[in-house]
Amino acid sequence: MKKVLIMTDSNSGIKIDEGKNMDVYVIPMPFFINGSEYLEELTLSQEEFYKFLKDDSVNISTSQPSAYYLNDIFEKSLKEYEQIIYIPMMSSLSATCASATTIALEFGGRVHVIDNLRISITQKESVYEAVKMRDLGYSVEEIVKYLNDTKHVASIYIYLDTLKYLKKGGRIKPAAAALANLLGIRPVLYTRGEKFDTFAKVRSITQAKKKMIDQISKELNGEFKEYYEAGKMVVSIAHTQNYEEALKFKDEILEALPKIQFRFIDALSLSVSCHIGAGALAIAVAIDSYLN
């Protein structure tokens, strides 16, 4: 019997086949589109998702794996593995973590659910670290402790190109969205894992990128300084149908932060994209003590 299975969900940006190569089980996140259920990557691609999202007549809602599905996956996996470390998307954006934590109680301490406040590229980084630690021979207890101890050593900043979907989801009042559009104002959101808040209001993506890089620089030379100077901080980019701008952003980041180690340019999680639409651009920093 194998020792430890690392498990995550498709919000991490890790593809199912990539997960298989790392001995990571990737749970596809479900979506309901006009009442029909779709599973990310299996029955719903990025391209198909954005076609639906751009159609105002289509109703899209995020969902979560059912309790039955999680219980079944845990039960089947534990026939092959001694223990499971499950790293879902952060609990503030989904009830999956809470459901999985409750279900895990039925398996006598063999399933460890980690709420380390991550999503998208920072969640992916957590999975990569857990895999590296497992492969280096660390115990489950050591991996779990590390993920919990370092959960606050990460941050994400996201520029939104449109307010349409925040308004549609009731996260911003129509009058406020109309005024922002009239003035050409766009928000930059940020999260440390609890929720998304407004970091800045900008008039262009150029201004947004500068503000985001400046803020990341402050963090790296401030509260994350110890890890940064030890070479343990990494930076990544996420976007929603904005790859060309993401490539430019990478060059700008590396010019401003030449000592940082760059990791990924990924499409942003569909669970987040559902609420922010296309054209978004994000930067994230996170600890990675096991990169080398």
PDB file of C-alpha atoms in Angstrom:
ATOM      1  CA  MET A   1       0.000   0.000   0.000  1.00  0.00           C
ATOM      2  CA  LYS A   2       1.285   3.467  -0.930  1.00  0.00           C
ATOM      3  CA  LYS A   3       1.825   5.895   1.930  1.00  0.00           C
ATOM      4  CA  VAL A   4       0.371   9.326   1.080  1.00  0.00           C
ATOM      5  CA  LEU A   5      -1.957  10.649  -1.620  1.00  0.00           C
ATOM      6  CA  ILE A   6      -2.011  14.398  -2.123  1.00  0.00           C
ATOM      7  CA  MET A   7      -5.460  15.541  -3.236  1.00  0.00           C
ATOM      8  CA  THR A   8      -6.654  18.940  -4.474  1.00  0.00           C
ATOM      9  CA  ASP A   9      -9.294  20.418  -6.784  1.00  0.00           C
ATOM     10  CA  SER A  10      -9.243  21.988 -10.223  1.00  0.00           C
ATOM     11  CA  ASN A  11      -9.231  25.479  -8.677  1.00  0.00           C
ATOM     12  CA  SER A  12      -5.502  24.891  -8.194  1.00  0.00           C
ATOM     13  CA  GLY A  13      -4.971  25.042 -11.948  1.00  0.00           C
ATOM     14  CA  ILE A  14      -3.399  21.587 -11.903  1.00  0.00           C
ATOM     15  CA  LYS A  15      -4.684  19.503 -14.801  1.00  0.00           C
ATOM     16  CA  ILE A  16      -5.915  15.985 -14.153  1.00  0.00           C
ATOM     17  CA  ASP A  17      -3.155  14.363 -16.247  1.00  0.00           C
ATOM     18  CA  GLU A  18      -0.491  16.537 -14.604  1.00  0.00           C
ATOM     19  CA  GLY A  19      -1.827  15.425 -11.234  1.00  0.00           C
ATOM     20  CA  LYS A  20      -1.547  11.765 -12.202  1.00  0.00           C
ATOM     21  CA  ASN A  21       2.110  12.279 -13.082  1.00  0.00           C
ATOM     22  CA  MET A  22       2.771  13.702  -9.596  1.00  0.00           C
ATOM     23  CA  ASP A  23       0.558  11.160  -7.791  1.00  0.00           C
ATOM     24  CA  VAL A  24      -1.945  13.922  -7.028  1.00  0.00           C
ATOM     25  CA  TYR A  25      -5.690  13.361  -7.322  1.00  0.00           C
ATOM     26  CA  VAL A  26      -7.416  16.417  -8.832  1.00  0.00           C
ATOM     27  CA  ILE A  27     -11.136  16.772  -8.107  1.00  0.00           C
ATOM     28  CA  PRO A  28     -12.950  18.587 -10.956  1.00  0.00           C
ATOM     29  CA  MET A  29     -15.062  21.452  -9.613  1.00  0.00           C
ATOM     30  CA  PRO A  30     -18.731  21.407 -10.670  1.00  0.00           C
ATOM     31  CA  PHE A  31     -20.681  24.285 -12.219  1.00  0.00           C
ATOM     32  CA  PHE A  32     -24.366  24.630 -13.041  1.00  0.00           C
ATOM     33  CA  ILE A  33     -25.083  26.275 -16.378  1.00  0.00           C
ATOM     34  CA  ASN A  34     -28.776  26.814 -17.100  1.00  0.00           C
ATOM     35  CA  GLY A  35     -29.530  24.039 -14.631  1.00  0.00           C
ATOM     36  CA  SER A  36     -27.152  21.450 -16.093  1.00  0.00           C
ATOM     37  CA  GLU A  37     -24.075  20.299 -14.194  1.00  0.00           C
ATOM     38  CA  TYR A  38     -20.632  20.575 -15.796  1.00  0.00           C
ATOM     39  CA  LEU A  39     -17.276  19.421 -14.430  1.00  0.00           C
ATOM     40  CA  GLU A  40     -14.212  21.597 -14.991  1.00  0.00           C
ATOM     41  CA  GLU A  41     -11.814  20.051 -17.534  1.00  0.00           C
ATOM     42  CA  LEU A  42     -13.902  16.873 -17.921  1.00  0.00           C
ATOM     43  CA  THR A  43     -17.104  18.305 -19.453  1.00  0.00           C
ATOM     44  CA  LEU A  44     -16.291  22.036 -19.353  1.00  0.00           C
ATOM     45  CA  SER A  45     -13.178  23.585 -20.876  1.00  0.00           C
ATOM     46  CA  GLN A  46     -11.887  27.125 -20.303  1.00  0.00           C
ATOM     47  CA  GLU A  47     -13.010  28.106 -23.817  1.00  0.00           C
ATOM     48  CA  GLU A  48     -16.517  26.686 -23.356  1.00  0.00           C
ATOM     49  CA  PHE A  49     -16.844  28.343 -19.960  1.00  0.00           C
ATOM     50  CA  TYR A  50     -16.105  31.828 -21.330  1.00  0.00           C
ATOM     51  CA  LYS A  51     -18.537  31.352 -24.214  1.00  0.00           C
ATOM     52  CA  PHE A  52     -21.253  30.663 -21.667  1.00  0.00           C
ATOM     53  CA  LEU A  53     -20.110  33.516 -19.417  1.00  0.00           C
ATOM     54  CA  LYS A  54     -20.272  36.114 -22.210  1.00  0.00           C
ATOM     55  CA  ASP A  55     -23.859  35.149 -23.043  1.00  0.00           C
ATOM     56  CA  ASP A  56     -26.149  37.239 -20.821  1.00  0.00           C
ATOM     57  CA  SER A  57     -28.986  34.758 -21.339  1.00  0.00           C
ATOM     58  CA  VAL A  58     -26.977  31.998 -19.658  1.00  0.00           C
ATOM     59  CA  ASN A  59     -27.166  31.483 -15.908  1.00  0.00           C
ATOM     60  CA  ILE A  60     -23.911  30.215 -14.372  1.00  0.00           C
ATOM     61  CA  SER A  61     -23.450  29.272 -10.725  1.00  0.00           C
ATOM     62  CA  THR A  62     -20.524  27.733  -8.900  1.00  0.00           C
ATOM     63  CA  SER A  63     -21.025  24.571  -6.912  1.00  0.00           C
ATOM     64  CA  GLN A  64     -19.020  22.091  -4.859  1.00  0.00           C
ATOM     65  CA  PRO A  65     -18.374  18.348  -4.922  1.00  0.00           C
ATOM     66  CA  SER A  66     -21.183  16.525  -3.163  1.00  0.00           C
ATOM     67  CA  ALA A  67     -20.657  14.919   0.235  1.00  0.00           C
ATOM     68  CA  TYR A  68     -21.356  11.544  -1.386  1.00  0.00           C
ATOM     69  CA  TYR A  69     -18.689  12.156  -4.035  1.00  0.00           C
ATOM     70  CA  LEU A  70     -16.052  13.190  -1.480  1.00  0.00           C
ATOM     71  CA  ASN A  71     -16.844  10.238   0.772  1.00  0.00           C
ATOM     72  CA  ASP A  72     -16.602   7.872  -2.186  1.00  0.00           C
ATOM     73  CA  ILE A  73     -13.272   9.322  -3.361  1.00  0.00           C
ATOM     74  CA  PHE A  74     -11.784   9.149   0.137  1.00  0.00           C
ATOM     75  CA  GLU A  75     -13.003   5.574   0.635  1.00  0.00           C
ATOM     76  CA  LYS A  76     -11.664   4.329  -2.711  1.00  0.00           C
ATOM     77  CA  SER A  77      -8.329   6.129  -2.333  1.00  0.00           C
ATOM     78  CA  LEU A  78      -7.733   4.693   1.130  1.00  0.00           C
ATOM     79  CA  LYS A  79      -7.812   1.185  -0.323  1.00  0.00           C
ATOM     80  CA  GLU A  80      -4.578   2.094  -2.100  1.00  0.00           C
ATOM     81  CA  TYR A  81      -3.029   4.708   0.221  1.00  0.00           C
ATOM     82  CA  GLU A  82      -2.450   4.793   3.945  1.00  0.00           C
ATOM     83  CA  GLN A  83      -3.348   8.480   4.294  1.00  0.00           C
ATOM     84  CA  ILE A  84      -4.704  11.438   2.293  1.00  0.00           C
ATOM     85  CA  ILE A  85      -3.752  15.114   2.471  1.00  0.00           C
ATOM     86  CA  TYR A  86      -6.517  17.117   0.817  1.00  0.00           C
ATOM     87  CA  ILE A  87      -5.812  20.757  -0.130  1.00  0.00           C
ATOM     88  CA  PRO A  88      -9.070  22.334  -1.375  1.00  0.00           C
ATOM     89  CA  MET A  89      -9.691  25.946  -2.336  1.00  0.00           C
ATOM     90  CA  MET A  90      -9.871  28.348   0.599  1.00  0.00           C
ATOM     91  CA  SER A  91     -12.899  27.965   2.846  1.00  0.00           C
ATOM     92  CA  SER A  92     -14.000  31.603   2.531  1.00  0.00           C
ATOM     93  CA  LEU A  93     -14.972  31.013  -1.122  1.00  0.00           C
ATOM     94  CA  SER A  94     -16.434  27.515  -0.893  1.00  0.00           C
ATOM     95  CA  ALA A  95     -18.083  25.185   1.609  1.00  0.00           C
ATOM     96  CA  THR A  96     -16.059  22.289   0.178  1.00  0.00           C
ATOM     97  CA  CYS A  97     -13.435  22.553   2.893  1.00  0.00           C
ATOM     98  CA  ALA A  98     -16.003  22.409   5.694  1.00  0.00           C
ATOM     99  CA  SER A  99     -17.829  19.479   4.086  1.00  0.00           C
ATOM    100  CA  ALA A 100     -14.599  17.572   3.546  1.00  0.00           C
ATOM    101  CA  THR A 101     -13.491  18.220   7.135  1.00  0.00           C
ATOM    102  CA  THR A 102     -16.739  16.711   8.445  1.00  0.00           C
ATOM    103  CA  ILE A 103     -16.531  13.710   6.117  1.00  0.00           C
ATOM    104  CA  ALA A 104     -12.881  13.140   7.053  1.00  0.00           C
ATOM    105  CA  LEU A 105     -13.946  12.401  10.628  1.00  0.00           C
ATOM    106  CA  GLU A 106     -15.422   9.118   9.389  1.00  0.00           C
ATOM    107  CA  PHE A 107     -11.990   7.807   8.369  1.00  0.00           C
ATOM    108  CA  GLY A 108     -10.227   7.608  11.709  1.00  0.00           C
ATOM    109  CA  GLY A 109      -7.555  10.248  11.170  1.00  0.00           C
ATOM    110  CA  ARG A 110      -6.460   8.952   7.776  1.00  0.00           C
ATOM    111  CA  VAL A 111      -7.788  11.997   5.862  1.00  0.00           C
ATOM    112  CA  HIS A 112      -6.262  15.406   6.587  1.00  0.00           C
ATOM    113  CA  VAL A 113      -8.107  18.429   5.167  1.00  0.00           C
ATOM    114  CA  ILE A 114      -5.959  21.566   4.939  1.00  0.00           C
ATOM    115  CA  ASP A 115      -7.526  25.015   4.858  1.00  0.00           C
ATOM    116  CA  ASN A 116      -4.350  26.947   4.147  1.00  0.00           C
ATOM    117  CA  LEU A 117      -6.192  29.943   2.676  1.00  0.00           C
ATOM    118  CA  ARG A 118      -5.115  29.412  -0.926  1.00  0.00           C
ATOM    119  CA  ILE A 119      -6.701  29.456  -4.369  1.00  0.00           C
ATOM    120  CA  SER A 120      -5.449  29.268  -7.948  1.00  0.00           C
ATOM    121  CA  ILE A 121      -1.673  29.763  -8.239  1.00  0.00           C
ATOM    122  CA  THR A 122      -1.070  29.951  -4.482  1.00  0.00           C
ATOM    123  CA  GLN A 123      -3.095  26.765  -3.975  1.00  0.00           C
ATOM    124  CA  LYS A 124      -1.040  25.143  -6.738  1.00  0.00           C
ATOM    125  CA  GLU A 125       2.131  26.178  -4.911  1.00  0.00           C
ATOM    126  CA  SER A 126       0.869  24.495  -1.736  1.00  0.00           C
ATOM    127  CA  VAL A 127       0.217  21.274  -3.633  1.00  0.00           C
ATOM    128  CA  TYR A 128       3.685  21.348  -5.190  1.00  0.00           C
ATOM    129  CA  GLU A 129       5.275  21.860  -1.768  1.00  0.00           C
ATOM    130  CA  ALA A 130       3.253  19.013  -0.256  1.00  0.00           C
ATOM    131  CA  VAL A 131       4.316  16.712  -3.102  1.00  0.00           C
ATOM    132  CA  LYS A 132       7.980  17.639  -2.706  1.00  0.00           C
ATOM    133  CA  MET A 133       7.850  17.104   1.060  1.00  0.00           C
ATOM    134  CA  ARG A 134       6.135  13.737   0.628  1.00  0.00           C
ATOM    135  CA  ASP A 135       8.704  12.637  -1.938  1.00  0.00           C
ATOM    136  CA  LEU A 136      11.530  13.751   0.364  1.00  0.00           C
ATOM    137  CA  GLY A 137      10.168  11.452   3.060  1.00  0.00           C
ATOM    138  CA  TYR A 138       8.506  13.926   5.421  1.00  0.00           C
ATOM    139  CA  SER A 139       5.709  12.518   7.558  1.00  0.00           C
ATOM    140  CA  VAL A 140       2.059  13.447   7.091  1.00  0.00           C
ATOM    141  CA  GLU A 141       2.161  15.292  10.393  1.00  0.00           C
ATOM    142  CA  GLU A 142       5.159  17.361   9.262  1.00  0.00           C
ATOM    143  CA  ILE A 143       3.529  18.240   5.937  1.00  0.00           C
ATOM    144  CA  VAL A 144       0.233  19.215   7.576  1.00  0.00           C
ATOM    145  CA  LYS A 145       2.016  21.359  10.162  1.00  0.00           C
ATOM    146  CA  TYR A 146       4.084  23.124   7.497  1.00  0.00           C
ATOM    147  CA  LEU A 147       1.054  23.922   5.336  1.00  0.00           C
ATOM    148  CA  ASN A 148      -0.827  25.311   8.317  1.00  0.00           C
ATOM    149  CA  ASP A 149       2.145  27.249   9.684  1.00  0.00           C
ATOM    150  CA  THR A 150       2.850  28.963   6.351  1.00  0.00           C
ATOM    151  CA  LYS A 151      -0.702  29.626   5.174  1.00  0.00           C
ATOM    152  CA  HIS A 152      -0.407  33.391   5.720  1.00  0.00           C
ATOM    153  CA  VAL A 153       2.835  33.664   3.731  1.00  0.00           C
ATOM    154  CA  ALA A 154       1.058  34.414   0.470  1.00  0.00           C
ATOM    155  CA  SER A 155      -0.979  37.157  -1.154  1.00  0.00           C
ATOM    156  CA  ILE A 156      -2.866  37.716  -4.402  1.00  0.00           C
ATOM    157  CA  TYR A 157      -3.707  40.965  -6.234  1.00  0.00           C
ATOM    158  CA  ILE A 158      -6.152  40.945  -9.163  1.00  0.00           C
ATOM    159  CA  TYR A 159      -6.947  43.681 -11.676  1.00  0.00           C
ATOM    160  CA  LEU A 160     -10.492  43.490 -13.087  1.00  0.00           C
ATOM    161  CA  ASP A 161     -11.172  44.647 -16.613  1.00  0.00           C
ATOM    162  CA  THR A 162     -14.946  44.722 -16.094  1.00  0.00           C
ATOM    163  CA  LEU A 163     -17.446  45.206 -13.263  1.00  0.00           C
ATOM    164  CA  LYS A 164     -20.209  43.426 -15.170  1.00  0.00           C
ATOM    165  CA  TYR A 165     -19.988  40.152 -13.290  1.00  0.00           C
ATOM    166  CA  LEU A 166     -19.586  41.663  -9.829  1.00  0.00           C
ATOM    167  CA  LYS A 167     -22.763  43.620 -10.538  1.00  0.00           C
ATOM    168  CA  LYS A 168     -24.516  40.544 -11.926  1.00  0.00           C
ATOM    169  CA  GLY A 169     -23.637  38.561  -8.825  1.00  0.00           C
ATOM    170  CA  GLY A 170     -24.819  41.308  -6.486  1.00  0.00           C
ATOM    171  CA  ARG A 171     -21.323  42.032  -5.181  1.00  0.00           C
ATOM    172  CA  ILE A 172     -21.488  45.662  -6.322  1.00  0.00           C
ATOM    173  CA  LYS A 173     -24.527  47.913  -6.636  1.00  0.00           C
ATOM    174  CA  PRO A 174     -25.654  48.749 -10.194  1.00  0.00           C
ATOM    175  CA  ALA A 175     -25.381  52.490  -9.556  1.00  0.00           C
ATOM    176  CA  ALA A 176     -21.802  52.124  -8.306  1.00  0.00           C
ATOM    177  CA  ALA A 177     -20.891  49.980 -11.317  1.00  0.00           C
ATOM    178  CA  ALA A 178     -22.446  52.504 -13.699  1.00  0.00           C
ATOM    179  CA  LEU A 179     -20.535  55.406 -12.114  1.00  0.00           C
ATOM    180  CA  ALA A 180     -17.247  53.459 -12.192  1.00  0.00           C
ATOM    181  CA  ASN A 181     -17.765  52.637 -15.860  1.00  0.00           C
ATOM    182  CA  LEU A 182     -18.557  56.272 -16.629  1.00  0.00           C
ATOM    183  CA  LEU A 183     -15.342  57.390 -14.937  1.00  0.00           C
ATOM    184  CA  GLY A 184     -13.286  54.564 -16.417  1.00  0.00           C
ATOM    185  CA  ILE A 185     -12.417  53.175 -12.992  1.00  0.00           C
ATOM    186  CA  ARG A 186     -11.452  49.556 -12.433  1.00  0.00           C
ATOM    187  CA  PRO A 187     -10.727  47.815  -9.130  1.00  0.00           C
ATOM    188  CA  VAL A 188      -7.681  45.892  -8.011  1.00  0.00           C
ATOM    189  CA  LEU A 189      -8.740  43.260  -5.484  1.00  0.00           C
ATOM    190  CA  TYR A 190      -6.557  41.422  -3.007  1.00  0.00           C
ATOM    191  CA  THR A 191      -6.793  38.488  -0.660  1.00  0.00           C
ATOM    192  CA  ARG A 192      -4.801  36.831   2.073  1.00  0.00           C
ATOM    193  CA  GLY A 193      -7.246  33.951   2.102  1.00  0.00           C
ATOM    194  CA  GLU A 194     -10.116  35.281   4.180  1.00  0.00           C
ATOM    195  CA  LYS A 195     -11.981  37.226   1.476  1.00  0.00           C
ATOM    196  CA  PHE A 196     -11.402  39.507  -1.488  1.00  0.00           C
ATOM    197  CA  ASP A 197     -11.234  43.226  -0.673  1.00  0.00           C
ATOM    198  CA  THR A 198     -10.526  46.315  -2.761  1.00  0.00           C
ATOM    199  CA  PHE A 199      -6.853  47.232  -2.751  1.00  0.00           C
ATOM    200  CA  ALA A 200      -6.911  50.100  -5.256  1.00  0.00           C
ATOM    201  CA  LYS A 201      -8.971  51.815  -7.938  1.00  0.00           C
ATOM    202  CA  VAL A 202      -7.227  52.485 -11.247  1.00  0.00           C
ATOM    203  CA  ARG A 203      -7.941  53.860 -14.703  1.00  0.00           C
ATOM    204  CA  SER A 204      -5.707  51.544 -16.740  1.00  0.00           C
ATOM    205  CA  ILE A 205      -4.061  48.149 -16.634  1.00  0.00           C
ATOM    206  CA  THR A 206      -0.681  49.910 -16.793  1.00  0.00           C
ATOM    207  CA  GLN A 207      -1.462  51.731 -13.561  1.00  0.00           C
ATOM    208  CA  ALA A 208      -2.779  48.525 -12.005  1.00  0.00           C
ATOM    209  CA  LYS A 209       0.384  46.580 -12.820  1.00  0.00           C
ATOM    210  CA  LYS A 210       2.596  49.264 -11.284  1.00  0.00           C
ATOM    211  CA  LYS A 211       0.532  49.378  -8.099  1.00  0.00           C
ATOM    212  CA  MET A 212       0.530  45.596  -7.792  1.00  0.00           C
ATOM    213  CA  ILE A 213       4.288  45.289  -8.334  1.00  0.00           C
ATOM    214  CA  ASP A 214       4.978  48.106  -5.864  1.00  0.00           C
ATOM    215  CA  GLN A 215       2.809  46.421  -3.229  1.00  0.00           C
ATOM    216  CA  ILE A 216       4.400  43.007  -3.734  1.00  0.00           C
ATOM    217  CA  SER A 217       7.820  44.651  -3.428  1.00  0.00           C
ATOM    218  CA  LYS A 218       6.778  46.198  -0.102  1.00  0.00           C
ATOM    219  CA  GLU A 219       5.660  42.809   1.192  1.00  0.00           C
ATOM    220  CA  LEU A 220       8.818  41.052   0.056  1.00  0.00           C
ATOM    221  CA  ASN A 221      10.978  43.674   1.723  1.00  0.00           C
ATOM    222  CA  GLY A 222       8.699  43.930   4.742  1.00  0.00           C
ATOM    223  CA  GLU A 223       6.743  41.141   6.407  1.00  0.00           C
ATOM    224  CA  PHE A 224       8.078  38.440   4.030  1.00  0.00           C
ATOM    225  CA  LYS A 225      11.652  39.731   4.130  1.00  0.00           C
ATOM    226  CA  GLU A 226      13.079  36.781   6.071  1.00  0.00           C
ATOM    227  CA  TYR A 227      11.756  34.269   3.529  1.00  0.00           C
ATOM    228  CA  TYR A 228      12.591  36.493   0.534  1.00  0.00           C
ATOM    229  CA  GLU A 229      16.221  36.949   1.551  1.00  0.00           C
ATOM    230  CA  ALA A 230      16.468  33.188   2.099  1.00  0.00           C
ATOM    231  CA  GLY A 231      15.281  32.610  -1.484  1.00  0.00           C
ATOM    232  CA  LYS A 232      12.020  31.030  -0.360  1.00  0.00           C
ATOM    233  CA  MET A 233       9.504  33.417  -1.960  1.00  0.00           C
ATOM    234  CA  VAL A 234       8.159  32.838  -5.463  1.00  0.00           C
ATOM    235  CA  VAL A 235       5.927  34.864  -7.746  1.00  0.00           C
ATOM    236  CA  SER A 236       3.298  33.759 -10.275  1.00  0.00           C
ATOM    237  CA  ILE A 237       0.746  35.310 -12.618  1.00  0.00           C
ATOM    238  CA  ALA A 238      -2.863  34.347 -13.255  1.00  0.00           C
ATOM    239  CA  HIS A 239      -5.228  35.787 -15.838  1.00  0.00           C
ATOM    240  CA  THR A 240      -8.595  35.371 -17.515  1.00  0.00           C
ATOM    241  CA  GLN A 241      -8.183  35.236 -21.290  1.00  0.00           C
ATOM    242  CA  ASN A 242      -5.355  37.765 -21.081  1.00  0.00           C
ATOM    243  CA  TYR A 243      -2.249  35.705 -21.836  1.00  0.00           C
ATOM    244  CA  GLU A 244      -0.392  38.267 -23.966  1.00  0.00           C
ATOM    245  CA  GLU A 245      -0.677  40.871 -21.211  1.00  0.00           C
ATOM    246  CA  ALA A 246       0.425  38.239 -18.699  1.00  0.00           C
ATOM    247  CA  LEU A 247       3.618  37.650 -20.700  1.00  0.00           C
ATOM    248  CA  LYS A 248       4.373  41.391 -20.659  1.00  0.00           C
ATOM    249  CA  PHE A 249       3.611  41.484 -16.937  1.00  0.00           C
ATOM    250  CA  LYS A 250       6.142  38.718 -16.304  1.00  0.00           C
ATOM    251  CA  ASP A 251       8.924  40.801 -17.879  1.00  0.00           C
ATOM    252  CA  GLU A 252       7.905  43.840 -15.836  1.00  0.00           C
ATOM    253  CA  ILE A 253       7.879  41.837 -12.604  1.00  0.00           C
ATOM    254  CA  LEU A 254      11.306  40.326 -13.207  1.00  0.00           C
ATOM    255  CA  GLU A 255      12.756  43.734 -14.076  1.00  0.00           C
ATOM    256  CA  ALA A 256      11.394  45.226 -10.835  1.00  0.00           C
ATOM    257  CA  LEU A 257      12.139  42.155  -8.681  1.00  0.00           C
ATOM    258  CA  PRO A 258      15.264  40.520 -10.158  1.00  0.00           C
ATOM    259  CA  LYS A 259      15.884  38.317  -7.103  1.00  0.00           C
ATOM    260  CA  ILE A 260      12.460  36.679  -7.133  1.00  0.00           C
ATOM    261  CA  GLN A 261      11.932  33.192  -8.536  1.00  0.00           C
ATOM    262  CA  PHE A 262       9.166  33.076 -11.140  1.00  0.00           C
ATOM    263  CA  ARG A 263       6.861  30.036 -11.218  1.00  0.00           C
ATOM    264  CA  PHE A 264       3.660  30.032 -13.280  1.00  0.00           C
ATOM    265  CA  ILE A 265       1.476  31.846 -15.763  1.00  0.00           C
ATOM    266  CA  ASP A 266      -1.882  30.151 -15.293  1.00  0.00           C
ATOM    267  CA  ALA A 267      -5.484  30.715 -16.249  1.00  0.00           C
ATOM    268  CA  LEU A 268      -7.336  31.913 -13.169  1.00  0.00           C
ATOM    269  CA  SER A 269      -9.615  29.465 -11.384  1.00  0.00           C
ATOM    270  CA  LEU A 270     -13.064  29.253 -13.001  1.00  0.00           C
ATOM    271  CA  SER A 271     -14.663  29.631  -9.571  1.00  0.00           C
ATOM    272  CA  VAL A 272     -13.126  33.103  -9.389  1.00  0.00           C
ATOM    273  CA  SER A 273     -13.471  33.842 -13.111  1.00  0.00           C
ATOM    274  CA  CYS A 274     -17.220  33.324 -12.836  1.00  0.00           C
ATOM    275  CA  HIS A 275     -17.398  36.515 -10.761  1.00  0.00           C
ATOM    276  CA  ILE A 276     -14.832  38.690 -12.537  1.00  0.00           C
ATOM    277  CA  GLY A 277     -15.031  37.861 -16.242  1.00  0.00           C
ATOM    278  CA  ALA A 278     -12.375  38.033 -18.951  1.00  0.00           C
ATOM    279  CA  GLY A 279      -9.447  40.447 -19.102  1.00  0.00           C
ATOM    280  CA  ALA A 280      -8.352  40.095 -15.477  1.00  0.00           C
ATOM    281  CA  LEU A 281      -4.681  39.978 -14.497  1.00  0.00           C
ATOM    282  CA  ALA A 282      -3.311  38.781 -11.156  1.00  0.00           C
ATOM    283  CA  ILE A 283       0.019  38.561  -9.361  1.00  0.00           C
ATOM    284  CA  ALA A 284       0.674  36.308  -6.409  1.00  0.00           C
ATOM    285  CA  VAL A 285       3.576  35.667  -4.074  1.00  0.00           C
ATOM    286  CA  ALA A 286       3.912  32.648  -1.835  1.00  0.00           C
ATOM    287  CA  ILE A 287       6.484  30.798   0.178  1.00  0.00           C
ATOM    288  CA  ASP A 288       8.157  27.771  -1.362  1.00  0.00           C
ATOM    289  CA  SER A 289      10.712  26.272   0.981  1.00  0.00           C
ATOM    290  CA  TYR A 290      11.191  23.174  -1.188  1.00  0.00           C
ATOM    291  CA  LEU A 291      11.679  24.691  -4.652  1.00  0.00           C
ATOM    292  CA  ASN A 292      15.264  23.517  -5.029  1.00  0.00           C
TER     293      ASN A 292
END
